[in-house]
PDB file of C-alpha atoms and ligand atoms in Angstrom:
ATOM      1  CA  UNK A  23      30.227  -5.851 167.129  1.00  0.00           C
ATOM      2  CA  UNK A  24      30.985  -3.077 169.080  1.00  0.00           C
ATOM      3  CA  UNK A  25      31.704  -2.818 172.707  1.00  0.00           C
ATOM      4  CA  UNK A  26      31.858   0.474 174.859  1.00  0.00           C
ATOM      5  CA  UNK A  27      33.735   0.718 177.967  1.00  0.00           C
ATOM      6  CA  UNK A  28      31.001   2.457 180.902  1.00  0.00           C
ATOM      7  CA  UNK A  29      32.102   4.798 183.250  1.00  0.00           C
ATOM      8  CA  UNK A  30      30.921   6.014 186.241  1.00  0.00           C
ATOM      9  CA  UNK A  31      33.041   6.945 189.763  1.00  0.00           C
ATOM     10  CA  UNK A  32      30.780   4.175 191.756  1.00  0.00           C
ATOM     11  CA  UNK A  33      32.539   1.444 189.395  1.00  0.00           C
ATOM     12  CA  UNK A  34      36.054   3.182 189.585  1.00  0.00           C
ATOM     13  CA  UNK A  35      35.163   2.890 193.385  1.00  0.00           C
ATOM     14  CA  UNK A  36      33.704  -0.301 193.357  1.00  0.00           C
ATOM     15  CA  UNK A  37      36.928  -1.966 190.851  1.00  0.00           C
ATOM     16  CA  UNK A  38      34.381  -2.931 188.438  1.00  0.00           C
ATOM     17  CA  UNK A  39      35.094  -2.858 184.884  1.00  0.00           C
ATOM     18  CA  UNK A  40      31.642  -2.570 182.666  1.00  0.00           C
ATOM     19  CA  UNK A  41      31.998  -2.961 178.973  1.00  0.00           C
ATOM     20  CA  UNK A  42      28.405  -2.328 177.097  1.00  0.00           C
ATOM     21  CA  UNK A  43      27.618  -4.809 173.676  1.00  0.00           C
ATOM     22  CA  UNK A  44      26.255  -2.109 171.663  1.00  0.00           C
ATOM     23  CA  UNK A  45      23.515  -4.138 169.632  1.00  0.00           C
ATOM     24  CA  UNK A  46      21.223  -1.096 169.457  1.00  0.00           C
ATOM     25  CA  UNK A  47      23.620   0.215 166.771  1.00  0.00           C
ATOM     26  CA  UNK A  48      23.271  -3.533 164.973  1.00  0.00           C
ATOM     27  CA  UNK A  49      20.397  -1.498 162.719  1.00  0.00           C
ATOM     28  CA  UNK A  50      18.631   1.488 163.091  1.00  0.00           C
ATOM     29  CA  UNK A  51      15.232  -0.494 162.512  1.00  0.00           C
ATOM     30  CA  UNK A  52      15.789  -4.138 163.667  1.00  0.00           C
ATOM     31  CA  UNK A  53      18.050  -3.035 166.281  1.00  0.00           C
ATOM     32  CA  UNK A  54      18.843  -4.778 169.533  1.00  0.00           C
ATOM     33  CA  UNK A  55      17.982  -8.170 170.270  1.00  0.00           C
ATOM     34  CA  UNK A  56      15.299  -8.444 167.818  1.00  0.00           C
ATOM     35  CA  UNK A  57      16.911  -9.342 164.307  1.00  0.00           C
ATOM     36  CA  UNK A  58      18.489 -12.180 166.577  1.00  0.00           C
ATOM     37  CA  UNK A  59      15.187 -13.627 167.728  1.00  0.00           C
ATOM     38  CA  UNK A  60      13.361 -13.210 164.240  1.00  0.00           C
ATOM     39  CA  UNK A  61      16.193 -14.193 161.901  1.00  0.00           C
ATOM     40  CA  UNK A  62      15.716 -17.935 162.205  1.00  0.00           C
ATOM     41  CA  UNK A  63      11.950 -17.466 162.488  1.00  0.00           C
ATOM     42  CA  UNK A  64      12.097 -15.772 158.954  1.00  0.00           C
ATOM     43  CA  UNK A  65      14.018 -18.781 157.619  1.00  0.00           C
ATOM     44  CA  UNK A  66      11.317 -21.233 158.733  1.00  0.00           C
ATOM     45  CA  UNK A  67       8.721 -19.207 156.773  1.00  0.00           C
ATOM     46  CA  UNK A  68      10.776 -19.025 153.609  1.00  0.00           C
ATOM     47  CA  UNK A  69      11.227 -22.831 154.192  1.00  0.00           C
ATOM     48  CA  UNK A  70       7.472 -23.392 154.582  1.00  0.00           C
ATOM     49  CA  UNK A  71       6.773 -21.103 151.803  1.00  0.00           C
ATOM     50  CA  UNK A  72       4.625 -18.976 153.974  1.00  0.00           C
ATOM     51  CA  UNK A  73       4.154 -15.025 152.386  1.00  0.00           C
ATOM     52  CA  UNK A  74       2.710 -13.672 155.525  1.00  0.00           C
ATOM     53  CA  UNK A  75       4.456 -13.236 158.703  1.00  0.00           C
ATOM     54  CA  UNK A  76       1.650 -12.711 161.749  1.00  0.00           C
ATOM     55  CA  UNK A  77       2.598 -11.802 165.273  1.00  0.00           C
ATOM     56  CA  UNK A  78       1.452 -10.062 168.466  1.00  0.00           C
ATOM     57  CA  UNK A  79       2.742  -7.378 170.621  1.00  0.00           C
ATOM     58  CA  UNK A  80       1.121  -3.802 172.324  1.00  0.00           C
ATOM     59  CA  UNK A  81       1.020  -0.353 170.563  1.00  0.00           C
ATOM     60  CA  UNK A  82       4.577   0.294 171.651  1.00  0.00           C
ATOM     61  CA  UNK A  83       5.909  -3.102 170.528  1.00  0.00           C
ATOM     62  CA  UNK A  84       9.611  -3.094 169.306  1.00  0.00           C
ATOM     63  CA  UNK A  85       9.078  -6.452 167.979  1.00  0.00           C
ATOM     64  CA  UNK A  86       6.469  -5.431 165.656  1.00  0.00           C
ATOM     65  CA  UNK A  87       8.292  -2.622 164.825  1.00  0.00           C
ATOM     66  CA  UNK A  88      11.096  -4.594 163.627  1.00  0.00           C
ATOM     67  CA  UNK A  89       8.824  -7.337 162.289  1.00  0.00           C
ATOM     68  CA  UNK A  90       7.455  -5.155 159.956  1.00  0.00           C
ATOM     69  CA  UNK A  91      10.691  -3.182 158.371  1.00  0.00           C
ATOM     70  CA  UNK A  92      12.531  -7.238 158.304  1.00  0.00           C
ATOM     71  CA  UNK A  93       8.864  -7.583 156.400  1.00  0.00           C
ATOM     72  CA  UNK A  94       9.466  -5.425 154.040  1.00  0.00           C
ATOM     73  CA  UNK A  95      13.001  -6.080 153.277  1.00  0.00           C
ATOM     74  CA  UNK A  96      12.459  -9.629 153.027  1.00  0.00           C
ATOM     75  CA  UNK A  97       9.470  -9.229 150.848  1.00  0.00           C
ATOM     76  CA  UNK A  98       7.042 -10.579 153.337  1.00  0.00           C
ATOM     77  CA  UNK A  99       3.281  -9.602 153.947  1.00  0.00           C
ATOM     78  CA  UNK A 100       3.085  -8.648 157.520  1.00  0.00           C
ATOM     79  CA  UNK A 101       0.592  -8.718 160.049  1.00  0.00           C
ATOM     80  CA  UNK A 102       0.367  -7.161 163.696  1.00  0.00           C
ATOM     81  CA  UNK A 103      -2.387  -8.061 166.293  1.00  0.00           C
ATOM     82  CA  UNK A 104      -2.778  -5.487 168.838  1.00  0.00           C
ATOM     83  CA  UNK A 105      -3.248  -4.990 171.859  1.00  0.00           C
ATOM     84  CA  UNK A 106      -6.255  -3.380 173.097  1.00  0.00           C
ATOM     85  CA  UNK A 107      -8.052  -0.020 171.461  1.00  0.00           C
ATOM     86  CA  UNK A 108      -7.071   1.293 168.282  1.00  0.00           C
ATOM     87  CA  UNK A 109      -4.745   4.302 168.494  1.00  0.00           C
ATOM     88  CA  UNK A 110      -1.833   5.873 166.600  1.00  0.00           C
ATOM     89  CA  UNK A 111       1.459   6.756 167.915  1.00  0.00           C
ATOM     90  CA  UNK A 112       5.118   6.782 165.556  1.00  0.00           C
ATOM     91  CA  UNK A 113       5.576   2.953 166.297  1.00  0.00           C
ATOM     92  CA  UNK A 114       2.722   1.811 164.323  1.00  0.00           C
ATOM     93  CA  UNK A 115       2.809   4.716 162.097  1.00  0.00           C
ATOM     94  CA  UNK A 116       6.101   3.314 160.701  1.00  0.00           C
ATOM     95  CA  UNK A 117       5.116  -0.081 161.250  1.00  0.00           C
ATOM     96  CA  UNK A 118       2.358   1.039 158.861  1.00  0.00           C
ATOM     97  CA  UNK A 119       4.800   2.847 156.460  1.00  0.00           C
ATOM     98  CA  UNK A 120       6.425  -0.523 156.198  1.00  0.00           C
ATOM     99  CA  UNK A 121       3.343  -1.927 154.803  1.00  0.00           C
ATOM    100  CA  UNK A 122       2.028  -3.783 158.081  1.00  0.00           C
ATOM    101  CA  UNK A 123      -1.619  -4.373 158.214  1.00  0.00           C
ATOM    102  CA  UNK A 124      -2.558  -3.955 161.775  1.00  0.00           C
ATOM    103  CA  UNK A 125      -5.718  -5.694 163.752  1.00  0.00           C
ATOM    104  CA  UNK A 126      -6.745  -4.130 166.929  1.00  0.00           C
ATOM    105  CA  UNK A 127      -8.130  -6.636 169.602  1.00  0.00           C
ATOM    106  CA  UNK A 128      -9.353  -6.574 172.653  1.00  0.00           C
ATOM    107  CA  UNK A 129      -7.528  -7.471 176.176  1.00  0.00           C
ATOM    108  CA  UNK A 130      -9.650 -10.007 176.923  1.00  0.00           C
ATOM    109  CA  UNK A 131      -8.972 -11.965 173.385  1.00  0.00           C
ATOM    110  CA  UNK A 132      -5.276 -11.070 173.415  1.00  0.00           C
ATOM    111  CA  UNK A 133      -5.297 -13.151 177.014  1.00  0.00           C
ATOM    112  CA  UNK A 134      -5.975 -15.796 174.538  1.00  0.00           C
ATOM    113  CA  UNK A 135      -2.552 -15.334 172.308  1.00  0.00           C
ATOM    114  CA  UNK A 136      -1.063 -18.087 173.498  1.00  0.00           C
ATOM    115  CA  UNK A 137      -3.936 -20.331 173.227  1.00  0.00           C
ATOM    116  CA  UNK A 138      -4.520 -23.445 170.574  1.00  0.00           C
ATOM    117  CA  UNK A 139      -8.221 -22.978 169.615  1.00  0.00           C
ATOM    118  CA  UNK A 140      -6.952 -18.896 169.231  1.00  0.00           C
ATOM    119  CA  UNK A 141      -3.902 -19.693 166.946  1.00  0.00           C
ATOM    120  CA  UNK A 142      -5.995 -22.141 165.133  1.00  0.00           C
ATOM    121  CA  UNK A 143      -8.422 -19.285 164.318  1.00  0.00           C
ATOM    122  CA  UNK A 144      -6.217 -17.010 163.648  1.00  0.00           C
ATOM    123  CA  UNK A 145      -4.441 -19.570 161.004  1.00  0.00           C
ATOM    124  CA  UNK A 146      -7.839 -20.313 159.768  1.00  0.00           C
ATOM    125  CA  UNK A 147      -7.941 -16.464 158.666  1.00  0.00           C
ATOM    126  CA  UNK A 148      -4.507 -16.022 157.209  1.00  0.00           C
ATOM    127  CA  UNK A 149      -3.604 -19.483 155.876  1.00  0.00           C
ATOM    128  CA  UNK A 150      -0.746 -17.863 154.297  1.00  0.00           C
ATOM    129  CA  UNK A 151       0.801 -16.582 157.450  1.00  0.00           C
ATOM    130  CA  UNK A 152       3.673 -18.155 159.544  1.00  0.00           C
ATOM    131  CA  UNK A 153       2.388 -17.500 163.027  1.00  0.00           C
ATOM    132  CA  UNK A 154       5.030 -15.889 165.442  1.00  0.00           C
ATOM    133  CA  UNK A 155       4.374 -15.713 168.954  1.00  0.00           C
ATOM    134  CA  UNK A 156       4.739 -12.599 170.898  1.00  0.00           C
ATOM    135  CA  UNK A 157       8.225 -11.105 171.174  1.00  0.00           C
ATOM    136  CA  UNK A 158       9.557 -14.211 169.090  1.00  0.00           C
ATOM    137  CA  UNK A 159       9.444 -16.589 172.318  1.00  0.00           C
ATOM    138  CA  UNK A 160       9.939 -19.618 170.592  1.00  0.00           C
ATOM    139  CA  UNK A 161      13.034 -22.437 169.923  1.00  0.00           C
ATOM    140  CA  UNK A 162      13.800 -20.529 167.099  1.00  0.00           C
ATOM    141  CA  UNK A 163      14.204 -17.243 168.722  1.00  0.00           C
ATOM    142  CA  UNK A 164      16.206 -18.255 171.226  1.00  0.00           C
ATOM    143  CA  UNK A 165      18.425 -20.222 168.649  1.00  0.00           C
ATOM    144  CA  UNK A 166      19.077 -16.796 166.887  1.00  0.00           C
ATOM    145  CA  UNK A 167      19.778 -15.342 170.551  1.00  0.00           C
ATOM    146  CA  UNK A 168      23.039 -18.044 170.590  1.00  0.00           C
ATOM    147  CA  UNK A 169      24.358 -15.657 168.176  1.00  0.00           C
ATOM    148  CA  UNK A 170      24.644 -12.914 170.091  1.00  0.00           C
ATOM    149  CA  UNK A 171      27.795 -13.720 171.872  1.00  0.00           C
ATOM    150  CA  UNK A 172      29.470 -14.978 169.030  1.00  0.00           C
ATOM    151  CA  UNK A 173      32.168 -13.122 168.293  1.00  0.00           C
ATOM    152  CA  UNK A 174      33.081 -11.830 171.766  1.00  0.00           C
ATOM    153  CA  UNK A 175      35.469 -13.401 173.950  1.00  0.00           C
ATOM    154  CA  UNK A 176      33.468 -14.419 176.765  1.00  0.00           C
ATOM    155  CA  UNK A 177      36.653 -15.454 178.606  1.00  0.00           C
ATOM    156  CA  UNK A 178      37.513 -11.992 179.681  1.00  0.00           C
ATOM    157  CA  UNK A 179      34.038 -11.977 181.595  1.00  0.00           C
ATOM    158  CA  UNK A 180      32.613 -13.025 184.846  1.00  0.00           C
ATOM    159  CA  UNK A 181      29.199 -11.339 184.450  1.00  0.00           C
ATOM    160  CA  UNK A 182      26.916 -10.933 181.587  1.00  0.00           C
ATOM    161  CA  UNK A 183      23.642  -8.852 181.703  1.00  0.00           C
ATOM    162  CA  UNK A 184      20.661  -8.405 179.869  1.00  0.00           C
ATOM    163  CA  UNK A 185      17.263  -6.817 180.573  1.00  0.00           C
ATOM    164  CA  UNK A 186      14.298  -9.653 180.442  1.00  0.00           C
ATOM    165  CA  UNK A 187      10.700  -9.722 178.653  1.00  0.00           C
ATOM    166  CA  UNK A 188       9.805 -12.983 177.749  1.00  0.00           C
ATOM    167  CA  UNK A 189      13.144 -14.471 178.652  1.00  0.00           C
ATOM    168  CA  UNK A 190      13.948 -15.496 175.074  1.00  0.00           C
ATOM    169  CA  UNK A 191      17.111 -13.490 174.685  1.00  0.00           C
ATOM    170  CA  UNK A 192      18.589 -13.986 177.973  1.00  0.00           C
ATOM    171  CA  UNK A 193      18.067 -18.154 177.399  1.00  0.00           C
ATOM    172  CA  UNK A 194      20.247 -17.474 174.598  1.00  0.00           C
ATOM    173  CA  UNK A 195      22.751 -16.022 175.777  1.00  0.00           C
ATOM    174  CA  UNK A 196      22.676 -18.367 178.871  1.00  0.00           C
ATOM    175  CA  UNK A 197      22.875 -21.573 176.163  1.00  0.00           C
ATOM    176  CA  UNK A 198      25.753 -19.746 174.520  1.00  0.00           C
ATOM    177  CA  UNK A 199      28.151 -18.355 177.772  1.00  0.00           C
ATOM    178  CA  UNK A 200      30.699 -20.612 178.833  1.00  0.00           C
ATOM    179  CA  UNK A 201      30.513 -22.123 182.807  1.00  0.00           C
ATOM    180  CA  UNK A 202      32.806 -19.190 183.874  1.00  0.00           C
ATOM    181  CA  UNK A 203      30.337 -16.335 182.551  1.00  0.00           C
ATOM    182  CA  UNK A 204      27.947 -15.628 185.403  1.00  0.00           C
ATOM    183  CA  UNK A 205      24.831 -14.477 183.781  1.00  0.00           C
ATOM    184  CA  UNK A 206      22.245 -11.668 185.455  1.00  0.00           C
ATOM    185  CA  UNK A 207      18.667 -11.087 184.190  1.00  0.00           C
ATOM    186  CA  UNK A 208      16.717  -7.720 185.134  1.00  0.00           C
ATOM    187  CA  UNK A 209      13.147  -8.214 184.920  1.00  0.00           C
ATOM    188  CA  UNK A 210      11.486  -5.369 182.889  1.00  0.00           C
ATOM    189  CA  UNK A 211       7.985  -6.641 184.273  1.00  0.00           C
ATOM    190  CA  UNK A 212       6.512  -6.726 187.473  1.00  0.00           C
ATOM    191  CA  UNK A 213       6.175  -9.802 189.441  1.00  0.00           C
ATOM    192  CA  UNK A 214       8.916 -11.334 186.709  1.00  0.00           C
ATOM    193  CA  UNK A 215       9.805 -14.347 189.066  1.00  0.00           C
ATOM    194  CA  UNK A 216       7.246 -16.656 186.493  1.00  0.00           C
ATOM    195  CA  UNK A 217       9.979 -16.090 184.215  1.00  0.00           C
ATOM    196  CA  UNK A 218      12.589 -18.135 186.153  1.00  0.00           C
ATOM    197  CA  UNK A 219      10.127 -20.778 185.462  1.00  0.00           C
ATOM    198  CA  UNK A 220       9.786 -20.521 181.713  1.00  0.00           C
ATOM    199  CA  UNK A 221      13.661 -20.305 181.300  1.00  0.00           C
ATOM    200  CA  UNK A 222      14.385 -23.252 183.261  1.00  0.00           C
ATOM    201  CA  UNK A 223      12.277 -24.973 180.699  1.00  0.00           C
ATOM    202  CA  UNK A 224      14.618 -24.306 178.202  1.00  0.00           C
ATOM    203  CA  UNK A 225      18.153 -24.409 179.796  1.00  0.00           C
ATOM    204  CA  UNK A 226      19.824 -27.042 182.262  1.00  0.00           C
ATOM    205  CA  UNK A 227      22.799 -24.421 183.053  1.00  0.00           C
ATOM    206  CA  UNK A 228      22.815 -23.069 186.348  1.00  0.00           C
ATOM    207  CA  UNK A 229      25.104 -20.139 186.247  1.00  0.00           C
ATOM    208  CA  UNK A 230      22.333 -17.013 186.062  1.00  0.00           C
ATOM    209  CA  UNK A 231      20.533 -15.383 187.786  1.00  0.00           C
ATOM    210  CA  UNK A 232      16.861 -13.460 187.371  1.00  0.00           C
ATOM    211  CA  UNK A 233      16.568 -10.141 189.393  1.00  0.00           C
ATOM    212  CA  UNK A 234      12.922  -8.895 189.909  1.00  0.00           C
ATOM    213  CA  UNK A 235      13.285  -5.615 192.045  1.00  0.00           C
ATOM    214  CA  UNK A 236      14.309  -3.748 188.969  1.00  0.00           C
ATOM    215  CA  UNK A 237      10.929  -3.123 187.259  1.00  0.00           C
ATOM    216  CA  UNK A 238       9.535   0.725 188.461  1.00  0.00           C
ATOM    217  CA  UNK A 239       6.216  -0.181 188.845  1.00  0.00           C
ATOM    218  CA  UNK A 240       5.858  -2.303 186.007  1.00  0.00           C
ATOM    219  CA  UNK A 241       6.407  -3.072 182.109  1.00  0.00           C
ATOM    220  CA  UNK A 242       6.926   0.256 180.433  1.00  0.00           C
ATOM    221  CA  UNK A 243       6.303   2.497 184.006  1.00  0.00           C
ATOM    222  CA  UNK A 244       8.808   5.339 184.792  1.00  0.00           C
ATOM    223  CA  UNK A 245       9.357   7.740 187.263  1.00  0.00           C
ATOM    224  CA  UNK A 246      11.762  11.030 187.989  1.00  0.00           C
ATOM    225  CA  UNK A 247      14.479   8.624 189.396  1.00  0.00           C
ATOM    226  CA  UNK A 248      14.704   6.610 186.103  1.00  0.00           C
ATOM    227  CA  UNK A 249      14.419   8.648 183.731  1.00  0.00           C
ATOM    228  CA  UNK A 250      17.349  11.315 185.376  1.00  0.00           C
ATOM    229  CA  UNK A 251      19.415   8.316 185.398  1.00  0.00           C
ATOM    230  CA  UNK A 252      19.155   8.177 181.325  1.00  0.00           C
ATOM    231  CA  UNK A 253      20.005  11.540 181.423  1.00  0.00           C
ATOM    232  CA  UNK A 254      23.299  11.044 183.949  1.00  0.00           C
ATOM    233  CA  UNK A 255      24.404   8.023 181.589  1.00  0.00           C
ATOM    234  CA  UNK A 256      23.751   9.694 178.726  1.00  0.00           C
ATOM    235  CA  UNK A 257      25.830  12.618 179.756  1.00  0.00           C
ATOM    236  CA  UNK A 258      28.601  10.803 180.725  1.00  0.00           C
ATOM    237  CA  UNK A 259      29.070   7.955 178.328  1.00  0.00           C
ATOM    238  CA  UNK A 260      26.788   8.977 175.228  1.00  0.00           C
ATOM    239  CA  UNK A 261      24.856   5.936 175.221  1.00  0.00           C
ATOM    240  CA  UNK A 262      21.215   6.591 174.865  1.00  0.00           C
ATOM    241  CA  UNK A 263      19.454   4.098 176.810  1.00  0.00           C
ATOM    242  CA  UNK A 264      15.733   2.804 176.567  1.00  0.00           C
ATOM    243  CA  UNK A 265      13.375   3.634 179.288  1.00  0.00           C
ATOM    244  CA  UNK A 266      11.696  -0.034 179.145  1.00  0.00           C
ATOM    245  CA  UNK A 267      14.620  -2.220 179.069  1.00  0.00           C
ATOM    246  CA  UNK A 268      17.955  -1.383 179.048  1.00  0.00           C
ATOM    247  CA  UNK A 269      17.741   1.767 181.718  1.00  0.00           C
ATOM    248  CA  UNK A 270      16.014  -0.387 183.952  1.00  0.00           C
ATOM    249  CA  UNK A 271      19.045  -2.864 183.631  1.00  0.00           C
ATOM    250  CA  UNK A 272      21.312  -0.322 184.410  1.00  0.00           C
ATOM    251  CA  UNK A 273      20.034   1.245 187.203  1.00  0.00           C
ATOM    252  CA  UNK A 274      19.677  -2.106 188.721  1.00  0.00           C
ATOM    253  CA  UNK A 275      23.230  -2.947 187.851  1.00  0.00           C
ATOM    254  CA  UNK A 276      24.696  -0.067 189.533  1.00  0.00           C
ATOM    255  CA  UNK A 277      22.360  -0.514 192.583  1.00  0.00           C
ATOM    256  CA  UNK A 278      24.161  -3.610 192.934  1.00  0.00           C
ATOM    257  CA  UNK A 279      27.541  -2.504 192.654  1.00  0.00           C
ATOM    258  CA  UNK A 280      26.452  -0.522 195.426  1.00  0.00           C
ATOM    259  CA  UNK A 281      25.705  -3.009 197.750  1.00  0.00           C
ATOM    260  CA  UNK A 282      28.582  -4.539 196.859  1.00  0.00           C
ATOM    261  CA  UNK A 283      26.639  -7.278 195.170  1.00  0.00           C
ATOM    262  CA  UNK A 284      28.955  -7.436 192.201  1.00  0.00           C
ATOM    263  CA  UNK A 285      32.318  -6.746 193.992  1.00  0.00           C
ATOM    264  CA  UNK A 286      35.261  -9.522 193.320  1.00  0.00           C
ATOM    265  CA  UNK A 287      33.447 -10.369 190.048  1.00  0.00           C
ATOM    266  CA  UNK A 288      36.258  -8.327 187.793  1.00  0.00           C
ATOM    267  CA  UNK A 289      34.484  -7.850 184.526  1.00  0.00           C
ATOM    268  CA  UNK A 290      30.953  -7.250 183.359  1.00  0.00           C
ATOM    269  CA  UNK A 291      29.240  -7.040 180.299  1.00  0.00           C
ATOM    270  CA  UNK A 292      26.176  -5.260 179.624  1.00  0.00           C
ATOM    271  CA  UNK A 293      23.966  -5.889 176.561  1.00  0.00           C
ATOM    272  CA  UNK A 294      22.710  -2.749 175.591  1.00  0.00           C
ATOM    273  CA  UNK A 295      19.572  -4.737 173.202  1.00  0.00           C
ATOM    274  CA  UNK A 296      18.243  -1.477 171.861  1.00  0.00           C
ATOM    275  CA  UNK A 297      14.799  -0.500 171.853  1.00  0.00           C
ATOM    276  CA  UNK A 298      14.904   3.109 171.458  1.00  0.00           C
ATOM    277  CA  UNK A 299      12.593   3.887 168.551  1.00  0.00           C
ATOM    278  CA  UNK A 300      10.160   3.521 172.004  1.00  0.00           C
ATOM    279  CA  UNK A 301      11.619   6.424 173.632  1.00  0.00           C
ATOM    280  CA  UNK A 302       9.728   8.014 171.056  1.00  0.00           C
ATOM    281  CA  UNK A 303       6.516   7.994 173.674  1.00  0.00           C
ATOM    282  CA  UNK A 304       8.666  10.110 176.069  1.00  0.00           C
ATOM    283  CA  UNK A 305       8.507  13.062 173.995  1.00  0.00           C
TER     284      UNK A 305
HETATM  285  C1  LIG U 417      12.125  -7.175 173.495  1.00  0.00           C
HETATM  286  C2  LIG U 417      13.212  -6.519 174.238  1.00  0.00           C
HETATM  287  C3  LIG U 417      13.849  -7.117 175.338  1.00  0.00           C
HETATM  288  C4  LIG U 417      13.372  -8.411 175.938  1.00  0.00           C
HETATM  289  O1  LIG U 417      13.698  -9.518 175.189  1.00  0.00           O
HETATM  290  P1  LIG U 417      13.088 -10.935 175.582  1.00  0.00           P
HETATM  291  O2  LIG U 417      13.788 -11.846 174.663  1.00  0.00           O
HETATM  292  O3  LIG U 417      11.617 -10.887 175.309  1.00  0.00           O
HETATM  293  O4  LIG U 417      13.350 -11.185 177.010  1.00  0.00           O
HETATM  294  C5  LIG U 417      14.925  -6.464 175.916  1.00  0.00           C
HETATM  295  N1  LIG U 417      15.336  -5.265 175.457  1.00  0.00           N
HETATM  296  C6  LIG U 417      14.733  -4.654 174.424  1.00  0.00           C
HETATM  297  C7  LIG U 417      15.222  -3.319 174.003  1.00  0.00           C
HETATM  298  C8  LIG U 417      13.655  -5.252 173.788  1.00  0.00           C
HETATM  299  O5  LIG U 417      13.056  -4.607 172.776  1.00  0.00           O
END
């Protein structure tokens, strides 16, 4: 997999050497973290010989969006519940394309995703389908998030970043780093620090960290200073970065450096997990 070295003069300043995982060029439809969290999801439903794969997500959802192509070239049915009013925009019209079928529901109902009587209603309908929670926050997601380091030699780290929506992908990686690896979560939600919670649910290490000051407003807000920073690291390292996750990351990493928050900690690496079909919505 590749890995980019970043540059910037604060981390020449600072001594900080940032290397970037570049998993957004993994695929240019299941890019990022998302292949990692469905892959083993997939093999369940071949090995319950489900047709349909069913999940959840919001208009903008890269999870559907990848979902739906892994769909197709796995010769699965898919489904997508929605979030709230029906609308159009280029996610859904490829996850269309890719031969989706898409159900619009209310707020109030998807409150309810997460929900036994809902699931069972929702397997009631679609009997066929192999139900996968929103974002692929499950045991088997995070089992395909393991992967993600494999391959790099996390020896020549002391930190290891990732931006955070459910959690799934940075409990992964947390599983899979050794003790010396130092791992830091950004929060692309606001009020995030629930999500401390769920991942201590599923990990016993101790070496990580969950920042929560990093979210501008909220999931999927932006303002001036963000979005000029995508332009500034685009410029200078030609890595496009998305304005929901991974900018939001690196902002916050460099607000730290700083501080001084990261100084004496050598090496970083920064998982760049994709996402940037959704940049689409900036234009
Ligand atoms: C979904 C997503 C995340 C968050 O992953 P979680 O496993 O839900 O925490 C991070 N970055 C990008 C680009 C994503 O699409």
């Amino acid at each position: 997999m590749r890995i980019d070295p970043i540059n910037h003069p604060l981390l020449t300043e600072k001594n900080i050497c940032m290397d970037m995982l570049r998993l957004d060029l993994l695929h240019p439809a299941i890019s990022g973290n998302k292949w990692f969290k469905l892959k083993y999801n997939i093999k369940q439903a071949e090995k319950e010989d489900k047709k349909t794969l069913l999940s959840f997500g919001g208009a903008y959802s890269n999870h559907l969006h990848a979902l739906a192509f892994a769909g197709k070239k796995f010769l699965f049915k898919t489904i997508g519940i929605i979030r709230g009013e029906e609308v159009t925009n280029d996610t859904l019209s490829d996850c269309k394309k890719w031969g989706m079928e898409l159900h619009f529901i209310s707020r109030t109902d998807y409150r309810n995703k997460y929900e036994t009587d809902f699931l069972y209603s929702i397997q009631e309908k679609y009997p066929e389908a192999y139900i996968i929670p929103e974002g692929a926050n499950n045991q088997a997601g995070i089992n395909g998030c393991k992967e993600i380091l494999s391959g790099i030699n996390t020896d020549n780290y002391d930190i290891i970043t990732c931006a955070v929506g459910s959690g799934t992908t940075f409990t992964g990686l947390i599983e899979s780093a050794i003790a010396k690896n130092q791992l830091l979560g950004f929060a692309a939600i606001k009020n995030g620090a629930y999500l401390a919670e769920e991942i201590r649910k599923n990990t016993l290490k101790q070496n990580w960290e969950l920042l929560t000051d990093y979210h501008f407003g909220g999931f999927a807000k932006k303002n001036n200073e963000l979005t000029d920073f995508m332009e500034d690291f685009k410029r200078m390292n030609s890595i496009e970065l998305d304005f929901i996750y991974n900018a939001k990351m690196m902002y916050g990493l460099y607000d730290l450096a700083r501080q001084d928050r990261l100084s004496n900690r050598g090496r970083i690496l920064a998982i760049h997990t994709g996402g940037l079909q959704g940049n689409r919505s900036l234009f």
